[in-house]
Coordinates of C-alpha atoms in Angstrom, one line a residue:
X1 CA -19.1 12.0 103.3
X2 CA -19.9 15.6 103.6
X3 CA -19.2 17.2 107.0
X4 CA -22.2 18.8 109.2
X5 CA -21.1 23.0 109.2
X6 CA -21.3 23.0 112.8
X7 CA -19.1 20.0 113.5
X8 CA -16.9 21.8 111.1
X9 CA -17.1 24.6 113.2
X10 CA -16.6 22.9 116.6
X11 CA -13.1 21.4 115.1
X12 CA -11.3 25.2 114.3
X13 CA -12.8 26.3 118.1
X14 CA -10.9 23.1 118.9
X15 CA -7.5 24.3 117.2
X16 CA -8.1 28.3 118.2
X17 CA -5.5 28.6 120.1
X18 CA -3.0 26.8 117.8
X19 CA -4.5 28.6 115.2
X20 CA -4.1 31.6 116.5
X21 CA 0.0 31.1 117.1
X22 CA -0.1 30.2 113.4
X23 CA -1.9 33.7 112.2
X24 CA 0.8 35.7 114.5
X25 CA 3.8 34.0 113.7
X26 CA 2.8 34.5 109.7
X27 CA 1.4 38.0 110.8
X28 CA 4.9 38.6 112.4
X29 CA 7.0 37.1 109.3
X30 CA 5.4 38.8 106.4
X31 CA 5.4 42.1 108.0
X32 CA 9.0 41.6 108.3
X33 CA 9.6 40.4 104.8
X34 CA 7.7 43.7 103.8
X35 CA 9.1 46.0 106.2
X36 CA 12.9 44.6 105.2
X37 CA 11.9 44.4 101.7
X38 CA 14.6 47.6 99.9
X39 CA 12.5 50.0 98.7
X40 CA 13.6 52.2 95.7
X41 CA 12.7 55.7 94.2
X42 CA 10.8 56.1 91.1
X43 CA 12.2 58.1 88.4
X44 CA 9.1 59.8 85.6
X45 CA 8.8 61.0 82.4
X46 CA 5.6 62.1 80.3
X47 CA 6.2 61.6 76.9
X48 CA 4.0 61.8 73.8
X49 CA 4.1 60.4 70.4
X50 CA 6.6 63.7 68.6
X51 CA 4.2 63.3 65.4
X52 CA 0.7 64.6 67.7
X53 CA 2.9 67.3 68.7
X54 CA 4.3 69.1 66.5
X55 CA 5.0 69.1 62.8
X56 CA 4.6 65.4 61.8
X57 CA 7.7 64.3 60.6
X58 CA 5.7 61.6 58.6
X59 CA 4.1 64.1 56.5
X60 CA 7.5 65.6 55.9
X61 CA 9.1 62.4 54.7
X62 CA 6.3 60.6 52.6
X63 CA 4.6 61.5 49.7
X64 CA 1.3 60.4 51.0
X65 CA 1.0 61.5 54.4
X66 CA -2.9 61.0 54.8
X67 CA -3.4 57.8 56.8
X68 CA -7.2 56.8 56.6
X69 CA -8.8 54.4 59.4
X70 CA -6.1 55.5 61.6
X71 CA -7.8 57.6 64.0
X72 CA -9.7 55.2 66.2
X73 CA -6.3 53.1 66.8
X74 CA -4.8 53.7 70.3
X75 CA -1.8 51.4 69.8
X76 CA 1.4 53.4 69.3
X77 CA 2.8 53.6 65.7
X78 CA 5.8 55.0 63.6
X79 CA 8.5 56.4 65.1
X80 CA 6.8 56.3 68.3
X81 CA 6.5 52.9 68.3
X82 CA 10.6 51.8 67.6
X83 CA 11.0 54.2 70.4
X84 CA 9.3 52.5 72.9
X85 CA 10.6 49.0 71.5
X86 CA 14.3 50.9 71.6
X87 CA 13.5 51.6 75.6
X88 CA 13.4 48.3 76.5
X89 CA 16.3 46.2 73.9
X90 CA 19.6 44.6 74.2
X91 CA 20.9 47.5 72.9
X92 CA 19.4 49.7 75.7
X93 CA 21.0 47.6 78.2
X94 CA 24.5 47.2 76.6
X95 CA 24.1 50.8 76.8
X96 CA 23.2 51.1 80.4
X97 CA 26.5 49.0 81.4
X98 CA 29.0 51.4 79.8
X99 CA 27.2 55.0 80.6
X100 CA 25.7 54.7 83.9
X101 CA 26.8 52.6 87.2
X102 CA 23.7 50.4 87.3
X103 CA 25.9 47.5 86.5
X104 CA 27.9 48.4 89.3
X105 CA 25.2 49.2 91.2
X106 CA 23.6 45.2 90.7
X107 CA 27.3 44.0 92.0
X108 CA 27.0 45.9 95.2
X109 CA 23.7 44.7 95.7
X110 CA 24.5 41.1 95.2
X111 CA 27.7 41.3 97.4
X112 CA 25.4 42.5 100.1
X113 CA 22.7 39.5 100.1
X114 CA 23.3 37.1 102.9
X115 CA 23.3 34.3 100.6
X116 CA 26.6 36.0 98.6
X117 CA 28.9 33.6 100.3
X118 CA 26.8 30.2 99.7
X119 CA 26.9 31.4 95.9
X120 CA 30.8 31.4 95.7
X121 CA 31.2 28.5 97.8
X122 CA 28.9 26.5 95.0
X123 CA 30.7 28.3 92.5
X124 CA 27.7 30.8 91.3
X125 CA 29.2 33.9 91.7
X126 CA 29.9 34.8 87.9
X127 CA 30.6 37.9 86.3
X128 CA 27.2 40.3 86.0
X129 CA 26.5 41.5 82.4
X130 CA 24.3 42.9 80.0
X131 CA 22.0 40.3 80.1
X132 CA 21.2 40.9 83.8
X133 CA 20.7 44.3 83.0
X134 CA 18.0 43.4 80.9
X135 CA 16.4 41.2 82.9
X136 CA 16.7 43.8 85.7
X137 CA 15.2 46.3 83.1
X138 CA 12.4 44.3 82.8
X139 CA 11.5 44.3 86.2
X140 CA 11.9 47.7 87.4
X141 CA 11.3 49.7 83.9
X142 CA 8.0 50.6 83.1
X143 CA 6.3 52.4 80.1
X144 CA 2.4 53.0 80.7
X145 CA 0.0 54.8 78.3
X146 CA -2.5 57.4 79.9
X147 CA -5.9 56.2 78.7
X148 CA -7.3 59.6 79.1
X149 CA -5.0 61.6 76.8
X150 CA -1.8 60.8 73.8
X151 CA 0.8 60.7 76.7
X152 CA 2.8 58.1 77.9
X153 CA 4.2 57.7 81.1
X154 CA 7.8 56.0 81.7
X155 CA 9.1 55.0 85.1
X156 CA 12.4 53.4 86.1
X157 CA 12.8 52.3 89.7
X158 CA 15.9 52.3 91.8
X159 CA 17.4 52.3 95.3
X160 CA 20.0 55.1 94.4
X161 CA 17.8 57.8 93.3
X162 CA 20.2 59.4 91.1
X163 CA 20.8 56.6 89.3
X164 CA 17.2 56.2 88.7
X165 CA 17.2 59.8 87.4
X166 CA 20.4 59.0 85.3
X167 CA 19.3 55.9 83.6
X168 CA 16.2 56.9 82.7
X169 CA 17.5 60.1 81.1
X170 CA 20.3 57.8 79.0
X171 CA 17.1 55.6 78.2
X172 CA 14.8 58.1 76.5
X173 CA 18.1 59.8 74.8
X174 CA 18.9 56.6 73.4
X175 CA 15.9 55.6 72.1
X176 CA 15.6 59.3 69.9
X177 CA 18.7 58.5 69.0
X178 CA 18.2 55.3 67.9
X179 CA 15.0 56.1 66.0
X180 CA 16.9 59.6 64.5
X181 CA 19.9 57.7 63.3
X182 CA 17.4 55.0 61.8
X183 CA 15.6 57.7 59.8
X184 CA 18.8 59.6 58.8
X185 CA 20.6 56.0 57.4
X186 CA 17.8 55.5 55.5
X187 CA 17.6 59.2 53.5
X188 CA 21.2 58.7 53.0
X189 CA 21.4 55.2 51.6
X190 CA 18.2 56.5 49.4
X191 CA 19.9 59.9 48.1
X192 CA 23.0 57.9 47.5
X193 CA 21.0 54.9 45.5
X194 CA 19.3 57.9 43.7
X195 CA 22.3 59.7 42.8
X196 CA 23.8 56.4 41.3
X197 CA 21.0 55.9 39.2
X198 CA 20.8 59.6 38.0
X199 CA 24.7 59.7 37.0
X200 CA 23.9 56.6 34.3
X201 CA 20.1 58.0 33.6
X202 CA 19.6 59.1 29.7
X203 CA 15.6 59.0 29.7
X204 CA 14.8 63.0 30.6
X205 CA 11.2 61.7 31.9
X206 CA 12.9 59.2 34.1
X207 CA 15.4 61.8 35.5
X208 CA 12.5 63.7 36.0
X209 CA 10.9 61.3 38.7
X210 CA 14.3 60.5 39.8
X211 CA 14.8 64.3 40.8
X212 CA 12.0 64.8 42.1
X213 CA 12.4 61.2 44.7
X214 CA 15.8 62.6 45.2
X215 CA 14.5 66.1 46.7
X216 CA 12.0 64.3 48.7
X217 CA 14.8 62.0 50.3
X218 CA 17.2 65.0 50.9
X219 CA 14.4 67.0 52.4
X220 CA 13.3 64.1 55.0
X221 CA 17.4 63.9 55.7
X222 CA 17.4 67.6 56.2
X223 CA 14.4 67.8 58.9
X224 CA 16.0 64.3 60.7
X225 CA 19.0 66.9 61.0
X226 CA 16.7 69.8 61.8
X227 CA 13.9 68.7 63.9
X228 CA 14.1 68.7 68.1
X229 CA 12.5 65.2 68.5
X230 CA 11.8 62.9 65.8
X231 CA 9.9 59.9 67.9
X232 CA 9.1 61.2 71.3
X233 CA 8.7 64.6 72.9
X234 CA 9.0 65.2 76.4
X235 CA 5.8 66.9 78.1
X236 CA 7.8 66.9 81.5
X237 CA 11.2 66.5 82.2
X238 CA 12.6 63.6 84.0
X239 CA 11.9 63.6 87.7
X240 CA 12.6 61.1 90.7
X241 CA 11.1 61.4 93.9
X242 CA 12.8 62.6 96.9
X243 CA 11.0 59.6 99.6
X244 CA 11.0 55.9 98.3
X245 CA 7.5 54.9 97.3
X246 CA 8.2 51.2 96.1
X247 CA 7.1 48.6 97.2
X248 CA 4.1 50.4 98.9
X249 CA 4.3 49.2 102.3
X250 CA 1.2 50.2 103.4
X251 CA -0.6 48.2 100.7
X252 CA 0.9 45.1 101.3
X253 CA 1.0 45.2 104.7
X254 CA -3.3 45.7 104.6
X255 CA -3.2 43.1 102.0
X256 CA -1.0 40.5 104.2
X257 CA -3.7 41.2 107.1
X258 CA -6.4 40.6 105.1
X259 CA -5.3 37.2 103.5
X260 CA -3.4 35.7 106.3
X261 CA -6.6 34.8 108.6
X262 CA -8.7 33.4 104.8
X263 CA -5.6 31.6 104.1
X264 CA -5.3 29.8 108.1
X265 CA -8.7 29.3 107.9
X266 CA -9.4 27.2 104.7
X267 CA -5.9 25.4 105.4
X268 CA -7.2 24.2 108.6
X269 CA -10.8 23.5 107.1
X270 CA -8.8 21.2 104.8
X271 CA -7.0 19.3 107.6
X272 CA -10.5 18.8 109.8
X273 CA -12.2 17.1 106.5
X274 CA -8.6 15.1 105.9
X275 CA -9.1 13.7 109.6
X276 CA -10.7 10.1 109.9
X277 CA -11.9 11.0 113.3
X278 CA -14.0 14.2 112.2
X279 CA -15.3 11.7 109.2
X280 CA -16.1 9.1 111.2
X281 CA -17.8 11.6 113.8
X282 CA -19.8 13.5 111.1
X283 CA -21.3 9.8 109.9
X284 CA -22.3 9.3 113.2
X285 CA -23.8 12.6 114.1
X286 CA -25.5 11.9 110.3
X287 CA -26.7 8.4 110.9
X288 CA -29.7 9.4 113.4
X289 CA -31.0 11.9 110.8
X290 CA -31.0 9.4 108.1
X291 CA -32.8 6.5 110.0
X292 CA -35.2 9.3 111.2
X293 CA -36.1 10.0 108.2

């Protein structure tokens, strides 16, 4: 039986003022939660695919550099893209935990939670490791692409801003690195292979071809070597923020207000239509219209 809108309404003017403790107490707890809530600086860095940039160091290393049907495809490719797959690895965080203090950092951090001492009294309180790194990295490391242009935008947020600034740097280092000693592995093992074949190669045609795939491998080893950045250049440098801008406060604190009341509201709603006395009263107050009619 559907209730009448005004008997509805009667029933929350009923509960207003226990209502009304409800929306302040949860008014009064989530903006605690929010103002408590450690907030952490945001470290930045504008990268862009090293290939749009300068020289691309595809064309230097294939024989077919010309890429048809390519041009309309936003997703991020090459180098570029076992960069950004590099930022974010096991790897990555294995080499967080020996080169910066983060893992350090996550100790202190949990030693300080109130609920420290209930996890070694249950027995909980094991050893942090790489694997919470990268489930921390997850979190609080961010790699966004700017629809309006061929950058991308990386972001690593932390309560010690230095840190912030030093992980972030070790990420994007490691990542070229990864992708450079990738590339350079690759040339060698080819020139090598090449090399072999040449040495036991009596065919002059074949040792021909085989020179000529041997100059091409030995050139792309020689601009791995040579070339600045091989995956991603850096548009701006690494920065971190001097004020802490995450979580934004602000935001959530106009979002709390707005949801709080909407949320009270429609939980009390629920309650009145639950009741057997506002059913039974809304099939009396509908009974008179029905036998009028």
């Amino acid at each position: 039986m559907l209730m009448p809108l005004p008997l509805l309404l009667m029933g929350l003017w009923a509960w207003r003022a226990k209502l009304a403790l409800i929306l302040l107490l949860l008014w009064v707890g989530g903006a605690a939660a929010i103002l408590l809530w450690p907030r952490g600086h945001v470290a930045r860095a504008q990268v862009a695919p090293a290939e749009t940039t300068a020289f691309a160091i595809s064309s230097l290393l294939s024989a077919h550099p010309l890429a048809l049907g390519q041009g309309l495809d936003t997703r991020p490719g090459g180098n570029f893209a076992v960069y950004l797959a590099a930022l974010r690895s096991p790897d990555a965080a294995r080499m967080l935990t020996t080169e910066t203090a983060l893992l350090q950092a996550m100790e202190r951090n949990r030693q300080d939670s109130p609920l420290w001492s209930l996890r070694v009294s249950l027995g909980l309180s094991r050893a942090l490791d790489a694997d919470d790194v990268l489930a921390w990295m997850e979190r609080h490391v961010a790699v966004t692409q700017n629809l309006g242009s061929i950058t991308w935008t990386l972001e690593l947020t932390h309560a010690d801003p230095a840190l912030a600034l030093q992980a972030l740097i070790s990420l994007h280092r490691f990542a070229e690195a990864k992708v450079r000693a990738d590339l350079a592995d690759q040339a060698a093992r080819r020139v090598a292979a090449l090399q072999a074949r040449l040495q036991g190669e009596s065919d002059v045609f074949l040792r021909n071809n085989l020179y000529d795939l041997l100059a091409q491998q030995q050139r792309a080893g020689l601009v791995v070597a040579a070339d600045e950045a091989v995956a991603a250049r850096l548009i701006a440098a690494p920065m971190v923020e001097a004020r802490a801008s995450r979580p934004n406060r602000p935001l959530l604190l106009g979002l709390w207000l707005l949801v709080v009341p909407l949320a009270v509201l429609m939980a009390a709603a629920g309650l009145l239509l639950m009741r057997r006395s506002f059913r039974d009263a809304a099939l009396v107050t509908r009974s008179p219209a029905m036998q009028g009619d």
